[in-house]
Short mmCIF file of C-alpha atoms in Angstrom, two decimals:
data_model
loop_
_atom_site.label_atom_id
_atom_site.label_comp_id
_atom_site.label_asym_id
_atom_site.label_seq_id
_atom_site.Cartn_x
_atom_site.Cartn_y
_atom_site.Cartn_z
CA UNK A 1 -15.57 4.64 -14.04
CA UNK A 2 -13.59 7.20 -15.56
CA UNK A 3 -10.89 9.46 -15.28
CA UNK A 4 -7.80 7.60 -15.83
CA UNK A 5 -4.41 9.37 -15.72
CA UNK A 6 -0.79 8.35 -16.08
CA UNK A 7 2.96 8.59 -15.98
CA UNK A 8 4.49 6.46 -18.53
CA UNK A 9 7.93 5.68 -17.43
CA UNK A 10 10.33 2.59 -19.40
CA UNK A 11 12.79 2.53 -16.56
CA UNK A 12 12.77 -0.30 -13.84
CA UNK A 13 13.14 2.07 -11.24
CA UNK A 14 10.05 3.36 -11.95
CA UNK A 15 8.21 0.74 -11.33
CA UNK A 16 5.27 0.96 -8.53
CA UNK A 17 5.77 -0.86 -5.89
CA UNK A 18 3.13 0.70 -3.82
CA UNK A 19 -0.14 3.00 -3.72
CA UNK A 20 -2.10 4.31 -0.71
CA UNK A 21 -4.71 7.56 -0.41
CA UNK A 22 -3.80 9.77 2.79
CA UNK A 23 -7.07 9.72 5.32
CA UNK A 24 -9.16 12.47 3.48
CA UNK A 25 -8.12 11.17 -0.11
CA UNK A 26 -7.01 14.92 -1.05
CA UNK A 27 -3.66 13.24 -1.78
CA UNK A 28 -2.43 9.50 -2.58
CA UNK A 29 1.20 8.58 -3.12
CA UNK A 30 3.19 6.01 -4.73
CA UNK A 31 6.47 4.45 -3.82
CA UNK A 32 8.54 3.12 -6.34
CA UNK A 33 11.73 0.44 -6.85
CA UNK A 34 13.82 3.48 -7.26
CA UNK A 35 13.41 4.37 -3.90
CA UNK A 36 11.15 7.92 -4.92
CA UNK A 37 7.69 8.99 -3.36
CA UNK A 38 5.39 10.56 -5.64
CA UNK A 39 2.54 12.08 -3.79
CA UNK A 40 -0.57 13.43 -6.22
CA UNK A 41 -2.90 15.74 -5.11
CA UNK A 42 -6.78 16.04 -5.76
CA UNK A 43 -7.71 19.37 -8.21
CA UNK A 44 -10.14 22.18 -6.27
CA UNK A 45 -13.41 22.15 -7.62
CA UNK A 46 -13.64 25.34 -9.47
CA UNK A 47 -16.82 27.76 -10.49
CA UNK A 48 -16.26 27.14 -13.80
CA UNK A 49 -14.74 23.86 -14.74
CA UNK A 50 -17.47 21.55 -12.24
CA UNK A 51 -15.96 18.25 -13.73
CA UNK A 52 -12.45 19.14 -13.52
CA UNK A 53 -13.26 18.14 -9.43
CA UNK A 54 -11.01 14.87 -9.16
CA UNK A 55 -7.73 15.23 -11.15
CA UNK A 56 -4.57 14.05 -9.53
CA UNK A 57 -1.93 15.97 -10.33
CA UNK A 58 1.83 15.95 -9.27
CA UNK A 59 2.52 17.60 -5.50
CA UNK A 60 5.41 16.49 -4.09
CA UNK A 61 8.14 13.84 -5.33
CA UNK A 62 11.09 13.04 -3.07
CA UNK A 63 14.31 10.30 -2.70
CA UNK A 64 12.86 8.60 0.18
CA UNK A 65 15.55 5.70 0.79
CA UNK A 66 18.96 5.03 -1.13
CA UNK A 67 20.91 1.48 -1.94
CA UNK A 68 22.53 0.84 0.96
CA UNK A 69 25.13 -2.08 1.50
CA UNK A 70 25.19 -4.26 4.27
CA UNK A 71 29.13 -4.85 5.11
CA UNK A 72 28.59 -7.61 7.73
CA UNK A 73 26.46 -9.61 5.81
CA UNK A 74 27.90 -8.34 2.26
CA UNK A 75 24.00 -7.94 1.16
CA UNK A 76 23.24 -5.08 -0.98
CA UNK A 77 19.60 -3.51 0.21
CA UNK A 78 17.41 -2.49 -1.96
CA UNK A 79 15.92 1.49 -2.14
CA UNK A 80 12.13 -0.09 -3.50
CA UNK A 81 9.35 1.39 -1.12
CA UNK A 82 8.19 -1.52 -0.01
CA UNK A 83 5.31 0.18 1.96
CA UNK A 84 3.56 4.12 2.49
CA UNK A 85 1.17 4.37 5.17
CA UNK A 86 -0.11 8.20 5.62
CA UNK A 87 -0.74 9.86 9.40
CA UNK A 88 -3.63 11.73 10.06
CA UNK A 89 -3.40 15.36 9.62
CA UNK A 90 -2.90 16.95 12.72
CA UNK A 91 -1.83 20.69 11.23
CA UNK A 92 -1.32 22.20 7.99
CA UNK A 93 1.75 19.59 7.39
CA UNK A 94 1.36 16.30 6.49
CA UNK A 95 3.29 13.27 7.90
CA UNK A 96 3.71 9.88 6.21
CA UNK A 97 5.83 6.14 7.09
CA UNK A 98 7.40 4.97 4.22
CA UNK A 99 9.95 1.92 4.30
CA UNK A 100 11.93 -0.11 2.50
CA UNK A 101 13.34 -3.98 3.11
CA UNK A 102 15.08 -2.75 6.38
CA UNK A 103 14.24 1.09 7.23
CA UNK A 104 11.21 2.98 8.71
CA UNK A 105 11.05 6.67 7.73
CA UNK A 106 8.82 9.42 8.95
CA UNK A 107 8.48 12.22 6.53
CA UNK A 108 6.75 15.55 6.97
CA UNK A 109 5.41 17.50 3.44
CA UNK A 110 4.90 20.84 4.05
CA UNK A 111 4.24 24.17 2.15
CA UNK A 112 6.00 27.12 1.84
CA UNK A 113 4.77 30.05 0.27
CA UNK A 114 6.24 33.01 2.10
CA UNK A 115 10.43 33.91 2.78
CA UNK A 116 11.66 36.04 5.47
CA UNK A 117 13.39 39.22 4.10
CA UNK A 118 15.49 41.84 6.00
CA UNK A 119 18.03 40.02 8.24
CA UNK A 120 20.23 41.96 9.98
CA UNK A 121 23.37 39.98 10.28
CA UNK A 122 23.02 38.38 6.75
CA UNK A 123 22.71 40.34 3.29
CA UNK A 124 19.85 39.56 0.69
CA UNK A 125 22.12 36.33 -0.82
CA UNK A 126 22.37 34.85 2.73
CA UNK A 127 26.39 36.17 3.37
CA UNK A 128 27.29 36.82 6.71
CA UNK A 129 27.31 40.81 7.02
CA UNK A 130 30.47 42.05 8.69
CA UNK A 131 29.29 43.44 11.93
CA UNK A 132 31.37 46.75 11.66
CA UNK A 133 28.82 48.26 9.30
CA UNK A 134 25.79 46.82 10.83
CA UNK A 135 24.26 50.83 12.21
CA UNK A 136 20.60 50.29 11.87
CA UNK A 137 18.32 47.48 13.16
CA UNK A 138 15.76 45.90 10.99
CA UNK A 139 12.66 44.47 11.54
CA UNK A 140 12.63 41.39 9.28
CA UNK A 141 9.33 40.82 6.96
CA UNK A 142 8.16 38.45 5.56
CA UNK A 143 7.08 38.65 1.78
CA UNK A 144 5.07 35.81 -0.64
CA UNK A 145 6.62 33.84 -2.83
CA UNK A 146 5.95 31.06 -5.27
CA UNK A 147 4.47 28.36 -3.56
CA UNK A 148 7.33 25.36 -2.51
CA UNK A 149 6.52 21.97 -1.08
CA UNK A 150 9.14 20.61 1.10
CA UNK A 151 9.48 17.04 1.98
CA UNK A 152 11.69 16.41 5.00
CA UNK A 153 12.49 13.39 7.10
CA UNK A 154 11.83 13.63 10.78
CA UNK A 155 12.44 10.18 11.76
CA UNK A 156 14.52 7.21 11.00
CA UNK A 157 13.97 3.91 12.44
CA UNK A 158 17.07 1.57 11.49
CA UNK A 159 18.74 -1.70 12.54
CA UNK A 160 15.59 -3.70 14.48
CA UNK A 161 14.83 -6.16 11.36
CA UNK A 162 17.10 -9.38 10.51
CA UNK A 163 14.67 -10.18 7.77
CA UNK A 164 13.17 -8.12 4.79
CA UNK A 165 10.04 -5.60 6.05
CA UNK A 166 6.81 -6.24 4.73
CA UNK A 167 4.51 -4.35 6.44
CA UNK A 168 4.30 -1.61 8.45
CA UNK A 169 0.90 -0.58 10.04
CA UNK A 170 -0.10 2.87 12.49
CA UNK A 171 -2.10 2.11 14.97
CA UNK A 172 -5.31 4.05 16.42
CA UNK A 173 -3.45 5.68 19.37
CA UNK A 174 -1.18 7.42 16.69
CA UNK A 175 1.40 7.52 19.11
CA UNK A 176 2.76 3.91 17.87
CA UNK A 177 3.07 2.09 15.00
CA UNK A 178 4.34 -1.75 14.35
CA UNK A 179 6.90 -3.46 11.53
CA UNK A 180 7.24 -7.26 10.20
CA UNK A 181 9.08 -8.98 9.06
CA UNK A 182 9.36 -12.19 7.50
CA UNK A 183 9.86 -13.71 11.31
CA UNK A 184 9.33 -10.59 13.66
CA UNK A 185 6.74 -7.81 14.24
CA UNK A 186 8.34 -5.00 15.93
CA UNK A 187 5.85 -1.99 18.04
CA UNK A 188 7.32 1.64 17.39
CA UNK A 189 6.87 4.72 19.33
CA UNK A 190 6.91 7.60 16.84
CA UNK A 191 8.96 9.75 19.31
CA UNK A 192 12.11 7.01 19.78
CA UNK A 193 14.06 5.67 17.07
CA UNK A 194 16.90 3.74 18.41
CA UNK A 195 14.74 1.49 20.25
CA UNK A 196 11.38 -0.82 19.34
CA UNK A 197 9.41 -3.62 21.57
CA UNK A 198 9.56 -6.93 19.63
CA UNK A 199 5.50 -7.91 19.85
CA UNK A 200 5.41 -11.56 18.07
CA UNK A 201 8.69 -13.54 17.59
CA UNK A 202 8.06 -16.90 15.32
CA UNK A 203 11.41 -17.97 14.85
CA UNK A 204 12.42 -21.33 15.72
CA UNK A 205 15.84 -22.29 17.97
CA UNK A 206 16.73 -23.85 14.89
CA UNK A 207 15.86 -22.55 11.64
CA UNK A 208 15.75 -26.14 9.72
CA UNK A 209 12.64 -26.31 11.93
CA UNK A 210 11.08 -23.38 10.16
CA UNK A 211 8.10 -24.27 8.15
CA UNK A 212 5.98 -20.81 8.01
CA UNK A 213 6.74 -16.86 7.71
CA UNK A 214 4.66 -13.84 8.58
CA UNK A 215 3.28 -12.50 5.10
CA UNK A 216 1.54 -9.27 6.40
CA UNK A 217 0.48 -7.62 9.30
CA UNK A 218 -1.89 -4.75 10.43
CA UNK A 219 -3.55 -2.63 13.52
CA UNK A 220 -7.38 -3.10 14.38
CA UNK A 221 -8.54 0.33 12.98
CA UNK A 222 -10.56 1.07 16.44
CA UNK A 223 -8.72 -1.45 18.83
CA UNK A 224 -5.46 -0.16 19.38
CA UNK A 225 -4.16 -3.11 21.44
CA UNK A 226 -5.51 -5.53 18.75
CA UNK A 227 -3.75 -6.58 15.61
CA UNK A 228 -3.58 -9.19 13.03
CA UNK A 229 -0.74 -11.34 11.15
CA UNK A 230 -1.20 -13.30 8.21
CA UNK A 231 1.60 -16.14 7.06
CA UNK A 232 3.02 -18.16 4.44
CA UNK A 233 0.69 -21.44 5.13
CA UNK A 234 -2.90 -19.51 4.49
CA UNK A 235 -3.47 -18.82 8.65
CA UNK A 236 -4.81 -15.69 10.09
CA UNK A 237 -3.92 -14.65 13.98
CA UNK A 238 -5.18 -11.79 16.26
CA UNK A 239 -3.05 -11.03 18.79
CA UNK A 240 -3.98 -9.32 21.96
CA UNK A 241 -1.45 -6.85 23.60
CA UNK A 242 -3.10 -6.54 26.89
CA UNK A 243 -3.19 -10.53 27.13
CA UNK A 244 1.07 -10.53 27.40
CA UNK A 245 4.02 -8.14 26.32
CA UNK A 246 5.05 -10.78 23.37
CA UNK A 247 2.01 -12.44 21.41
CA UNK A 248 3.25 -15.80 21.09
CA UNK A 249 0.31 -17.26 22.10
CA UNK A 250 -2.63 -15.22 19.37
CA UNK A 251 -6.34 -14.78 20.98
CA UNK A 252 -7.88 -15.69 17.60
CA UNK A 253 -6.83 -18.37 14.95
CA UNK A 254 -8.16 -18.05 11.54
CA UNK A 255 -7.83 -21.30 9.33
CA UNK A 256 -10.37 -22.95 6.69
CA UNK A 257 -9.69 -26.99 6.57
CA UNK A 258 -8.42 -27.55 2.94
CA UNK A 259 -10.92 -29.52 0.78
CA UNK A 260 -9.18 -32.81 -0.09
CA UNK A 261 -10.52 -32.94 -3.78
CA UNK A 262 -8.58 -29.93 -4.37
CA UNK A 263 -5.00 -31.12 -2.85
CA UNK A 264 -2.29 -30.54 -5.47
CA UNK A 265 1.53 -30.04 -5.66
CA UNK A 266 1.21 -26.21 -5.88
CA UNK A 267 -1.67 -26.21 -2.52
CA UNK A 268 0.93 -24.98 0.00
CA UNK A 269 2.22 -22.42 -2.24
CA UNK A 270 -1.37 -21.12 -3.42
CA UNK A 271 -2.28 -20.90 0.21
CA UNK A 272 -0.06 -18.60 1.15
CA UNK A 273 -1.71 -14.97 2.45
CA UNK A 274 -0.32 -11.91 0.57
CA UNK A 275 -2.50 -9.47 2.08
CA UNK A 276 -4.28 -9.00 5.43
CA UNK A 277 -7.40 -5.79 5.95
CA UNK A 278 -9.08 -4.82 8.32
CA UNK A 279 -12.70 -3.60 7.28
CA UNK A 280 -13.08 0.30 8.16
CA UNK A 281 -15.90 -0.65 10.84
CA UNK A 282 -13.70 -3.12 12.43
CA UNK A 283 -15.58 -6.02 12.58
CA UNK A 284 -14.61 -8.03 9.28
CA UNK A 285 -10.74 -9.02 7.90
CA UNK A 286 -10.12 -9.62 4.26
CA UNK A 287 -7.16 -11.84 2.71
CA UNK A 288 -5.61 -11.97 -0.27
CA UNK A 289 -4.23 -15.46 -1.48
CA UNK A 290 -3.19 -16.57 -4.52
CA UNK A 291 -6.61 -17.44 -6.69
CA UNK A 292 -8.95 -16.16 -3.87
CA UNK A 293 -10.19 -13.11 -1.60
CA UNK A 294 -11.90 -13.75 1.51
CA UNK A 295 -13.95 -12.10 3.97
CA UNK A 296 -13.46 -13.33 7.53
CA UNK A 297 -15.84 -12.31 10.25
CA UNK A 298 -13.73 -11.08 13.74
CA UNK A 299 -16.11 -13.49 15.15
CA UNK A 300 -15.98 -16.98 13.21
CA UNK A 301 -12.60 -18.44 13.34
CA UNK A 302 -13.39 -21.92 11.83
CA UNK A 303 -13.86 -20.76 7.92
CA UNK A 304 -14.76 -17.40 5.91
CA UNK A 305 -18.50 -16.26 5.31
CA UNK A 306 -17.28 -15.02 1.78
CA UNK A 307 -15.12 -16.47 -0.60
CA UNK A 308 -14.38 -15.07 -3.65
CA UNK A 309 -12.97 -16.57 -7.17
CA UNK A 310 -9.88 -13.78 -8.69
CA UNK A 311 -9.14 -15.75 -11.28
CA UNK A 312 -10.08 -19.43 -10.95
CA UNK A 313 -9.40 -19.82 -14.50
CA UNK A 314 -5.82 -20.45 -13.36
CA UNK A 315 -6.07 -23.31 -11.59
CA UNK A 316 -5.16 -25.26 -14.81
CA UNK A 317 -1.90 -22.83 -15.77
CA UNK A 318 -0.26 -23.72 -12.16
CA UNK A 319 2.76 -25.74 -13.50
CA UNK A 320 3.42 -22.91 -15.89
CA UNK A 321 2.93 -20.62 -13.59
CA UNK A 322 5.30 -22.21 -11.24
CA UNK A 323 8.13 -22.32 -13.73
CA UNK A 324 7.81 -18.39 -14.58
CA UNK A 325 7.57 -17.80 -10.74
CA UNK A 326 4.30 -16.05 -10.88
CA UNK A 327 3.00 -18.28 -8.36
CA UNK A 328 5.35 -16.10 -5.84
CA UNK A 329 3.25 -12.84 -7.06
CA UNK A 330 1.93 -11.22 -4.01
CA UNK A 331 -1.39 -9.02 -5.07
CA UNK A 332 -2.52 -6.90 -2.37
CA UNK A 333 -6.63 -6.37 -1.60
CA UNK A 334 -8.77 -2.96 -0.23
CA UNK A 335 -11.98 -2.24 0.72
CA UNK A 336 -14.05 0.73 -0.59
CA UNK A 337 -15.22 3.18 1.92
CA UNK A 338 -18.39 1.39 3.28
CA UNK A 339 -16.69 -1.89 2.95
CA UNK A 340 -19.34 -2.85 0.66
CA UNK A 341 -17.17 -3.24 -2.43
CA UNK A 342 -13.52 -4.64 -2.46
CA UNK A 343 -10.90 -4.76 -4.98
CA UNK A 344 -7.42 -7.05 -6.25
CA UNK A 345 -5.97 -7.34 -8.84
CA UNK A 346 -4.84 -10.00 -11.59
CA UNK A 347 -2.93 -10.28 -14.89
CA UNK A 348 -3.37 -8.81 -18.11
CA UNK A 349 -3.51 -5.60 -16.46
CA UNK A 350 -7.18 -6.95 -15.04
CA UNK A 351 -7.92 -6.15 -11.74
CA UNK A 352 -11.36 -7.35 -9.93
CA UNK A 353 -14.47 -5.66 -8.06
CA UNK A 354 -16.64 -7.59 -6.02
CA UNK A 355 -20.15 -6.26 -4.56
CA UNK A 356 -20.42 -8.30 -1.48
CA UNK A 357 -24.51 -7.29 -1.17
CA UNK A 358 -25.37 -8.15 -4.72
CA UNK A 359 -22.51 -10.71 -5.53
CA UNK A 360 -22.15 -9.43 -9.08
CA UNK A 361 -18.18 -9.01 -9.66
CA UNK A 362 -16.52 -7.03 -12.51
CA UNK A 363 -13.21 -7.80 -14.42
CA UNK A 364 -12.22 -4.36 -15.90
CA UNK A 365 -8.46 -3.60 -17.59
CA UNK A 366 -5.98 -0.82 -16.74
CA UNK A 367 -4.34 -0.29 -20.13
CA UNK A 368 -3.22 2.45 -22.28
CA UNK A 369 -5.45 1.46 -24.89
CA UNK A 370 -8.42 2.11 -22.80
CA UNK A 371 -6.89 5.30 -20.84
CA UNK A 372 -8.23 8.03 -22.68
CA UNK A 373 -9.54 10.99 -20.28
CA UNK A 374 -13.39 10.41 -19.83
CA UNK A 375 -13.13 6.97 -21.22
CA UNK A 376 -15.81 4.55 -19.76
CA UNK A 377 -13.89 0.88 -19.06
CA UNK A 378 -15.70 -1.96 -20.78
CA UNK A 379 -16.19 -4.90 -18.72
CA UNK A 380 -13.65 -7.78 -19.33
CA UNK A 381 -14.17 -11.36 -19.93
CA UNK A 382 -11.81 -14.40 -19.65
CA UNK A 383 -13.13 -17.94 -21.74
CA UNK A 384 -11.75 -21.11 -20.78
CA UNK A 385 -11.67 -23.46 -23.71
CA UNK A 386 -14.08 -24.21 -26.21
CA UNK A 387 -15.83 -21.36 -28.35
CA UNK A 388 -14.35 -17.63 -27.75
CA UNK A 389 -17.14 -14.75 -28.00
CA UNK A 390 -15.75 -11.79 -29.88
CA UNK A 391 -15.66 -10.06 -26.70
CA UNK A 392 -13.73 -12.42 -24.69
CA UNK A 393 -10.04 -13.09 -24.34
CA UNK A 394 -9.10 -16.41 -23.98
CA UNK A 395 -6.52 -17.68 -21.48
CA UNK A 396 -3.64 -18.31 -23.35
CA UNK A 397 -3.48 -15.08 -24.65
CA UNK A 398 -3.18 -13.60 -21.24
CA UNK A 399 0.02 -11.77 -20.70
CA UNK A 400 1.51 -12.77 -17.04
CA UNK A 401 4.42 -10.00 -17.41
CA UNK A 402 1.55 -7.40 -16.64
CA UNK A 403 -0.14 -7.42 -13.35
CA UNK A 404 -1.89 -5.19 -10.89
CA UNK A 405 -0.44 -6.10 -7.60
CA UNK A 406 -0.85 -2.22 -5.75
CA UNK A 407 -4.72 -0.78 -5.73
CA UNK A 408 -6.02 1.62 -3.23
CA UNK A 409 -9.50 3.24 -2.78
CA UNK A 410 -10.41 6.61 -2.07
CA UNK A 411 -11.52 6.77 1.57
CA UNK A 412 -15.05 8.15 1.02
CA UNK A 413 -15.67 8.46 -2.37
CA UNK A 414 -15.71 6.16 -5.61
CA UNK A 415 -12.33 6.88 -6.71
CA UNK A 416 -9.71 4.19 -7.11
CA UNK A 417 -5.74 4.32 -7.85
CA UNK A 418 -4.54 1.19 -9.39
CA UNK A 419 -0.66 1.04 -10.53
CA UNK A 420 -0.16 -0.85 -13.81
CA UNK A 421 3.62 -1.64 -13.68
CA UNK A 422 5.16 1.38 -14.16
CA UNK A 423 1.85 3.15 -14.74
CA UNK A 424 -0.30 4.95 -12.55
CA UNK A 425 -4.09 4.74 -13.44
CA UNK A 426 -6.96 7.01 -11.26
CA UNK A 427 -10.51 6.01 -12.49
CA UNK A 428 -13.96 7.46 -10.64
CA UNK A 429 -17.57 6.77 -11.01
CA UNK A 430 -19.03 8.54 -13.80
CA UNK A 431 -20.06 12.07 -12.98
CA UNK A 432 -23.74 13.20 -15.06
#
């Protein structure tokens, strides 16, 4: 793959905090702790310039939320972007959720390239024209002008969530769209703000009694009365809206029995799912836990039919791990466009490929060192112990401050964003 591009920022603000291609993949936008979406757009192929076809370059970039202060509870709330999830395009504009720990938005990105001209009760700045000397009547025109992209916000959906948002999900009607929380998933109707329908509801009568959270959540892509949650002890559920208005009681029940050879102090904690996907056909979920992905078929609740290994050369750095709390790190997963491929990422800047027909897998780096334009990325290798090829980087020398946690794949074609910290990297199969 090739291609990469990026914004080099040294500010914490900047950091990425989330990545996600619209539903053509002409655009992709980031959110970042500062609160700012970024949205990129993909170059026109042009006559002469064949391989320019693919460059991301900067559309639109807008405040989406602000530090806000909660007075009752005397919390300050954070402006990171928690989440972006795009709308298909209906018209020329384009409409996209983006939230933070406690607000939905809806914004709408649109373009601009002509201005009215000739107004009859204002002057060429805009001033109000004194009525008295208005004698003609004027037939206002309108004229081109350099091309603007406006970002507006349509829709804000405040004060349903107690608890920090982690996901937000549309669903296949595109009329509604759910929220969850830590404790509560929430069902939206795009058109009404100041009130949601509270779908699943795990919090106990008392809260000593609470031993698991809701990690992630998302829509069946086809289904839209079917969703899944994922939670803090490694379980999977898929709810069923037509089976009762609140999903307490989940249709489907995901769990694989934990191998008793591998119990340890840090099991509970590694077991926890940081990312739920549905496959694009429908019929397969993926999760993201701490060392693992796995592939869960809709239709086999009792374990998954693919497991695969991020980085199992961890297993031995857990205490450590523990103690610089990145055991808490919560890497997302995605699927390529024929869900034959999927992606996470690691540390070190690595992030992971897996081809789940030829189960070869691929460790490759986003770094600057390897970022040139055109550059091909080497495979990467991790040795444990012993003898280290010249190739290879050995464990300890893996840094744990940089990690891909935010990855998304071009809809349709081999092109993949991944965000490096504060760096955003676009790599694409090699064009001949």
């Amino acid at each position: 793959m090739n291609y990469p591009e990026e914004s080099t920022y040294g500010n914490k603000a900047d950091i990425i905090s989330t990545v996600e291609f619209n539903h053509t993949g002409e655009l992709l936008a980031t959110g970042d702790k500062g609160g700012r979406v970024v949205i990129f757009q993909r170059e026109q192929e042009s006559k002469n310039q064949v391989h320019r076809r693919g460059e991301y370059n900067v559309y639109s970039t807008f405040q989406s939320h602000e530090p806000e202060f909660d007075y009752l509870k005397s919390l300050e709330i954070e402006e990171k972007i928690n989440k972006i999830r795009w709308l298909p395009q209906q018209n020329a504009a384009y409409f996209l959720l983006s939230t933070n720990d406690k607000t939905v938005k809806l914004w709408k990105v649109s373009e601009r390239d002509k201005r009215p001209e000739g107004y009859n009760l204002k002057d060429e700045e805009g001033r109000l024209r004194d009525p008295a000397t208005i004698t003609t009547l004027r037939v206002p025109v309108l004229r081109p002008m350099d091309l603007m992209v406006e970002a507006t916000p349509r829709r804000v959906f405040a004060n349903a969530h107690t608890y920090h948002i982690n996901s937000i999900s549309v669903n296949s009607d595109y009329e509604t769209y759910m929220s969850a929380d830590d404790l509560r998933i929430n069902l939206w109707n795009f058109e009404i703000t100041n009130q949601s329908f509270n779908i699943v509801d795990i919090k106990p009568a008392n809260m000593e009694e609470l031993t698991e959270v809701i990690t992630a959540a998302e829509f069946h892509p086809h289904h839209c009365n079917t969703f899944v949650y994922s939670s803090s002890k490694g379980t999977i559920r898929l709810c069923d809206m037509r089976a009762s208005a609140l999903c307490d009681r989940h249709t489907k029940f995901f769990e694989e029995p934990e191998d008793p050879s591998n119990r340890s102090f840090f099991s509970e904690i590694i077991s926890s799912i940081s990312d739920v996907k549905f496959s694009h056909s429908g019929r397969y979920i993926m999760t993201r836990d701490y060392l693992t992905v796995k592939v869960w078929d809709l239709n086999m609740e009792n374990r998954p039919i693919e497991t695969y290994q991020v980085h199992d050369y961890l297993r031995s750095k857990l205490c450590s791990l523990y103690e610089n709390d990145c055991i808490f790190d919560k890497f997302e997963c995605v699927w390529n466009g024929s869900d034959s491929v999927i992606m996470t990422g690691s540390y070190n800047n690595f992030f992971r490929m897996f081809d789940r027909n030829t189960k070869r897998d691929v460790t490759l780096e986003a770094s600057r060192e390897n970022s040139k334009p055109r550059a091909i990325l080497k495979p990467r290798k991790v040795c444990v112990g012993g003898k280290r090829r010249k190739d290879e980087i050995s464990v300890d020398s893996l840094d744990f401050s940089k990690k891909i946690l935010h990855t998304a794949w071009h809809p349709s074609e081999n092109i993949i964003a991944v965000a490096a910290t504060n760096n955003l990297y676009i790599f694409q199969d090699k064009v001949n």
